[in-house]
């Protein structure tokens, strides 16, 4: 079994508690090659005016998240890091339903005009679209 496959065992989602609030490395896209694979071969895309999520299946037993949140679209580092925390939290709460797929979340210009609640609800809609599409 490849090393990456061993990293994500069926119990990749820990029971609720302190450990469940973490975002471990095994749930992240870390390498540029992984990002490029999702950009070039994505099989599904969910997008609106401010966010785009690309989806591609993986050989692991867990979902992985990557973010391409540019400074140009999101503004200063403080707001950019807030966006990343919001995306990670949304992903963490939906990861049990997402299956073994890689996700790349990208922002578009104008994202700063949206409130935290609007972005959070938009992310929830995107995750639901992805879950519904993958069930087909």
XYZ file of C-alpha atoms in Angstrom:
136
model
C 0.000 0.000 0.000
C 1.445 3.435 -0.921
C 2.461 5.696 1.927
C -0.239 8.266 1.054
C -2.940 5.594 1.140
C -1.856 4.515 4.621
C -2.163 8.101 5.842
C -5.923 8.104 5.330
C -7.394 5.051 6.958
C -11.199 4.617 7.199
C -11.117 6.245 10.612
C -9.714 9.513 9.228
C -12.552 11.394 10.882
C -12.075 11.270 14.594
C -14.968 11.355 17.061
C -16.204 14.737 18.184
C -14.010 16.473 20.688
C -10.744 18.354 20.624
C -9.191 16.118 17.964
C -12.142 16.680 15.610
C -11.429 20.403 15.475
C -7.988 19.891 13.964
C -7.132 20.065 10.281
C -4.362 17.451 9.908
C -1.869 17.353 7.039
C -3.453 14.205 5.605
C -6.565 16.264 4.763
C -4.625 18.935 2.856
C -3.340 19.235 -0.676
C 0.294 20.152 -0.114
C 2.223 19.551 -3.327
C 2.089 21.653 -6.471
C 1.643 18.448 -8.495
C -1.561 17.659 -6.578
C -2.938 21.127 -7.298
C -2.003 20.865 -10.991
C -3.699 17.474 -11.246
C -6.942 18.944 -9.884
C -6.708 22.023 -12.129
C -6.127 19.941 -15.270
C -8.322 16.896 -14.641
C -11.171 18.150 -12.436
C -14.358 16.214 -13.115
C -16.748 18.634 -11.489
C -16.836 22.325 -10.716
C -19.146 24.285 -8.442
C -18.941 28.031 -8.847
C -20.738 31.280 -8.249
C -19.745 34.909 -8.669
C -17.195 34.843 -5.843
C -16.065 31.218 -5.278
C -15.116 28.216 -7.389
C -14.511 24.705 -6.094
C -12.842 22.137 -8.354
C -13.313 18.432 -7.580
C -11.294 15.383 -8.564
C -11.419 11.879 -7.098
C -8.353 10.517 -5.327
C -7.010 7.061 -4.474
C -7.061 7.759 -0.756
C -9.875 7.080 1.661
C -10.354 10.686 2.674
C -11.151 14.090 1.189
C -8.338 16.615 0.855
C -8.579 20.393 0.614
C -6.382 22.872 -1.205
C -6.908 26.612 -1.415
C -5.908 29.059 -4.126
C -6.905 32.316 -2.490
C -4.989 35.118 -4.144
C -3.966 38.360 -2.534
C -5.251 40.174 -5.625
C -8.808 38.948 -5.068
C -8.944 38.848 -1.300
C -7.002 41.957 -0.343
C -4.632 42.114 2.595
C -3.160 39.186 4.517
C -5.542 39.563 7.452
C -8.650 39.134 5.296
C -7.004 36.406 3.219
C -6.198 34.375 6.341
C -9.756 34.860 7.642
C -11.073 33.488 4.355
C -8.789 30.482 4.611
C -9.936 29.759 8.169
C -13.562 30.039 7.067
C -12.997 27.641 4.144
C -11.154 25.141 6.370
C -13.924 25.204 8.974
C -16.623 24.726 6.339
C -14.683 21.835 4.805
C -14.126 20.244 8.217
C -17.840 20.284 9.016
C -18.749 18.676 5.673
C -15.840 16.266 5.208
C -17.738 13.150 6.305
C -20.130 13.559 3.377
C -17.540 14.435 0.729
C -15.854 11.090 0.155
C -12.415 10.391 -1.297
C -11.902 13.464 -3.430
C -9.513 16.368 -3.772
C -10.936 19.892 -3.643
C -9.392 23.210 -4.624
C -11.232 26.333 -3.488
C -10.519 29.509 -5.448
C -11.762 33.039 -4.898
C -12.766 35.609 -7.457
C -12.654 39.376 -7.371
C -15.295 40.998 -5.215
C -15.134 38.413 -2.431
C -14.358 41.215 0.027
C -17.836 42.664 -0.533
C -19.401 39.546 1.020
C -19.935 39.134 4.734
C -18.692 36.149 6.706
C -22.228 34.739 6.855
C -22.701 35.107 3.094
C -19.423 33.333 2.371
C -20.225 30.587 4.863
C -23.665 29.966 3.363
C -22.198 30.020 -0.167
C -19.632 27.401 0.847
C -22.395 25.251 2.357
C -24.320 25.478 -0.940
C -21.202 24.481 -2.880
C -20.573 21.457 -0.646
C -24.232 20.407 -1.042
C -23.962 20.769 -4.851
C -20.847 18.596 -4.823
C -22.448 15.973 -2.560
C -25.552 15.857 -4.771
C -23.505 15.632 -7.964
C -21.349 12.816 -6.598
C -24.407 10.778 -5.599
C -25.553 10.667 -9.228
